[in-house]
GROMACS .gro file of C-alpha atoms in nm:
model
  170
    1UNK     CA    1 -13.139  -7.353   5.585
    2UNK     CA    2 -13.328  -7.046   5.468
    3UNK     CA    3 -13.694  -7.031   5.387
    4UNK     CA    4 -13.760  -6.758   5.134
    5UNK     CA    5 -14.134  -6.778   5.202
    6UNK     CA    6 -14.107  -6.710   5.575
    7UNK     CA    7 -14.379  -6.468   5.681
    8UNK     CA    8 -14.301  -6.429   6.049
    9UNK     CA    9 -14.034  -6.165   6.119
   10UNK     CA   10 -13.742  -6.309   6.313
   11UNK     CA   11 -13.835  -6.670   6.238
   12UNK     CA   12 -13.614  -6.888   6.025
   13UNK     CA   13 -13.676  -7.238   5.898
   14UNK     CA   14 -13.508  -7.474   6.139
   15UNK     CA   15 -13.610  -7.795   5.972
   16UNK     CA   16 -13.748  -7.948   5.658
   17UNK     CA   17 -13.876  -8.303   5.631
   18UNK     CA   18 -14.005  -8.497   5.332
   19UNK     CA   19 -14.300  -8.722   5.414
   20UNK     CA   20 -14.363  -8.980   5.144
   21UNK     CA   21 -14.683  -9.133   5.289
   22UNK     CA   22 -14.966  -9.057   5.533
   23UNK     CA   23 -14.792  -9.286   5.782
   24UNK     CA   24 -14.477  -9.074   5.750
   25UNK     CA   25 -14.686  -8.766   5.838
   26UNK     CA   26 -14.824  -8.947   6.144
   27UNK     CA   27 -14.471  -9.056   6.240
   28UNK     CA   28 -14.355  -8.694   6.223
   29UNK     CA   29 -14.641  -8.601   6.456
   30UNK     CA   30 -14.540  -8.879   6.697
   31UNK     CA   31 -14.176  -8.763   6.686
   32UNK     CA   32 -14.277  -8.405   6.766
   33UNK     CA   33 -14.509  -8.521   7.045
   34UNK     CA   34 -14.203  -8.648   7.229
   35UNK     CA   35 -14.062  -8.293   7.219
   36UNK     CA   36 -14.373  -8.104   7.324
   37UNK     CA   37 -14.474  -7.988   7.668
   38UNK     CA   38 -14.773  -7.811   7.820
   39UNK     CA   39 -14.811  -7.460   7.681
   40UNK     CA   40 -14.679  -7.542   7.335
   41UNK     CA   41 -14.856  -7.391   7.036
   42UNK     CA   42 -14.822  -7.546   6.690
   43UNK     CA   43 -14.964  -7.352   6.396
   44UNK     CA   44 -15.026  -7.561   6.085
   45UNK     CA   45 -15.067  -7.423   5.737
   46UNK     CA   46 -15.099  -7.576   5.394
   47UNK     CA   47 -15.362  -7.635   5.129
   48UNK     CA   48 -15.664  -7.859   5.164
   49UNK     CA   49 -15.549  -8.220   5.174
   50UNK     CA   50 -15.189  -8.134   5.265
   51UNK     CA   51 -15.188  -8.355   5.574
   52UNK     CA   52 -15.256  -8.117   5.864
   53UNK     CA   53 -15.505  -8.350   6.034
   54UNK     CA   54 -15.294  -8.656   5.950
   55UNK     CA   55 -14.997  -8.491   6.125
   56UNK     CA   56 -15.220  -8.406   6.424
   57UNK     CA   57 -15.338  -8.769   6.444
   58UNK     CA   58 -14.975  -8.874   6.491
   59UNK     CA   59 -14.924  -8.601   6.749
   60UNK     CA   60 -15.229  -8.727   6.939
   61UNK     CA   61 -15.097  -9.084   6.925
   62UNK     CA   62 -14.761  -8.968   7.056
   63UNK     CA   63 -14.923  -8.772   7.338
   64UNK     CA   64 -15.142  -9.069   7.429
   65UNK     CA   65 -15.470  -8.880   7.420
   66UNK     CA   66 -15.825  -9.009   7.435
   67UNK     CA   67 -16.049  -9.016   7.132
   68UNK     CA   68 -16.000  -9.039   6.761
   69UNK     CA   69 -15.836  -8.724   6.623
   70UNK     CA   70 -16.044  -8.597   6.332
   71UNK     CA   71 -16.075  -8.261   6.164
   72UNK     CA   72 -16.261  -8.016   6.388
   73UNK     CA   73 -16.376  -7.808   6.088
   74UNK     CA   74 -16.741  -7.790   6.191
   75UNK     CA   75 -16.698  -7.784   6.570
   76UNK     CA   76 -16.395  -7.548   6.548
   77UNK     CA   77 -16.221  -7.697   6.854
   78UNK     CA   78 -16.184  -8.036   7.026
   79UNK     CA   79 -16.007  -8.124   7.348
   80UNK     CA   80 -15.849  -8.469   7.373
   81UNK     CA   81 -15.756  -8.542   7.737
   82UNK     CA   82 -15.440  -8.739   7.808
   83UNK     CA   83 -15.467  -9.105   7.898
   84UNK     CA   84 -15.111  -9.108   8.030
   85UNK     CA   85 -15.099  -8.810   8.267
   86UNK     CA   86 -14.946  -8.580   8.006
   87UNK     CA   87 -15.093  -8.267   7.850
   88UNK     CA   88 -15.424  -8.267   7.669
   89UNK     CA   89 -15.432  -8.200   7.296
   90UNK     CA   90 -15.643  -7.900   7.197
   91UNK     CA   91 -15.712  -7.931   6.824
   92UNK     CA   92 -15.850  -7.622   6.652
   93UNK     CA   93 -15.951  -7.564   6.291
   94UNK     CA   94 -15.943  -7.193   6.207
   95UNK     CA   95 -16.054  -7.242   5.845
   96UNK     CA   96 -16.395  -7.084   5.900
   97UNK     CA   97 -16.270  -6.809   6.130
   98UNK     CA   98 -16.242  -6.466   5.977
   99UNK     CA   99 -15.969  -6.312   6.189
  100UNK     CA  100 -15.768  -6.320   6.511
  101UNK     CA  101 -16.060  -6.169   6.707
  102UNK     CA  102 -16.270  -6.478   6.634
  103UNK     CA  103 -15.998  -6.708   6.767
  104UNK     CA  104 -16.015  -6.510   7.093
  105UNK     CA  105 -16.380  -6.617   7.123
  106UNK     CA  106 -16.268  -6.981   7.161
  107UNK     CA  107 -16.092  -6.892   7.490
  108UNK     CA  108 -15.776  -7.081   7.406
  109UNK     CA  109 -15.595  -6.869   7.664
  110UNK     CA  110 -15.774  -7.084   7.926
  111UNK     CA  111 -15.641  -7.418   7.792
  112UNK     CA  112 -15.310  -7.311   7.635
  113UNK     CA  113 -15.092  -7.319   7.952
  114UNK     CA  114 -15.178  -7.682   8.035
  115UNK     CA  115 -15.219  -7.831   7.686
  116UNK     CA  116 -15.045  -7.882   7.356
  117UNK     CA  117 -15.250  -7.668   7.118
  118UNK     CA  118 -15.260  -7.727   6.742
  119UNK     CA  119 -15.431  -7.472   6.517
  120UNK     CA  120 -15.492  -7.589   6.162
  121UNK     CA  121 -15.528  -7.305   5.909
  122UNK     CA  122 -15.381  -7.089   6.184
  123UNK     CA  123 -15.145  -6.877   5.978
  124UNK     CA  124 -15.247  -6.512   6.008
  125UNK     CA  125 -15.498  -6.570   6.290
  126UNK     CA  126 -15.329  -6.765   6.571
  127UNK     CA  127 -14.986  -6.605   6.607
  128UNK     CA  128 -15.113  -6.369   6.877
  129UNK     CA  129 -15.184  -6.663   7.109
  130UNK     CA  130 -14.817  -6.701   7.200
  131UNK     CA  131 -14.479  -6.546   7.133
  132UNK     CA  132 -14.339  -6.903   7.157
  133UNK     CA  133 -14.463  -7.138   6.887
  134UNK     CA  134 -14.374  -7.387   6.620
  135UNK     CA  135 -14.505  -7.301   6.275
  136UNK     CA  136 -14.545  -7.599   6.046
  137UNK     CA  137 -14.607  -7.537   5.677
  138UNK     CA  138 -14.696  -7.839   5.464
  139UNK     CA  139 -14.666  -7.850   5.086
  140UNK     CA  140 -14.823  -8.143   4.903
  141UNK     CA  141 -14.664  -8.228   4.569
  142UNK     CA  142 -14.820  -8.387   4.261
  143UNK     CA  143 -14.666  -8.726   4.352
  144UNK     CA  144 -14.843  -8.705   4.695
  145UNK     CA  145 -14.519  -8.652   4.886
  146UNK     CA  146 -14.508  -8.361   5.127
  147UNK     CA  147 -14.244  -8.112   5.224
  148UNK     CA  148 -14.289  -8.012   5.586
  149UNK     CA  149 -14.119  -7.689   5.693
  150UNK     CA  150 -14.070  -7.642   6.067
  151UNK     CA  151 -14.011  -7.289   6.194
  152UNK     CA  152 -13.945  -7.202   6.555
  153UNK     CA  153 -14.060  -6.866   6.686
  154UNK     CA  154 -13.933  -6.747   7.023
  155UNK     CA  155 -13.687  -6.912   7.259
  156UNK     CA  156 -13.897  -7.218   7.349
  157UNK     CA  157 -13.762  -7.437   7.069
  158UNK     CA  158 -13.402  -7.305   7.078
  159UNK     CA  159 -13.163  -7.598   7.111
  160UNK     CA  160 -13.436  -7.855   7.048
  161UNK     CA  161 -13.338  -8.138   6.814
  162UNK     CA  162 -13.621  -8.088   6.565
  163UNK     CA  163 -13.666  -8.335   6.278
  164UNK     CA  164 -13.503  -8.205   5.963
  165UNK     CA  165 -13.237  -7.997   6.135
  166UNK     CA  166 -12.869  -8.074   6.094
  167UNK     CA  167 -12.868  -8.256   6.424
  168UNK     CA  168 -13.221  -8.393   6.375
  169UNK     CA  169 -13.349  -8.723   6.247
  170UNK     CA  170 -13.488  -8.558   5.928
   0.00000   0.00000   0.00000
């Protein structure tokens, strides 16, 4: 599958999923949580109300983390420790950050190796955090369904059965 809107050189769409409801977005997050491991970076993009935080809520449920996952817009970053011995979820909202230099101020390089890190509004500011990442672009349609485009960058996700791929559960 080809994504004509891909902005990252060398990255191709590896999956596309249609989410009909908020619960479907959470379920996608839970499905991806089962595939994540410490050090993973997920960069979320999409317009306001697309479902970035809803997806991250499902991811947090799947990871079994402590605390209610809410948008970190005003605090910029929240850490949700694991209740199950797995990786923590580091949830970042880059909406109010001006550039990649400001994301460096959060010191994500300290938590990235041991956590699953999600950066909402991260397109254009968070790519420098890791050469290995999953970019997730969400489009919300007028009927409230969403198209979720999953793009793997680097070797980390090679061979992974991502939702929406030919071999996936899409």
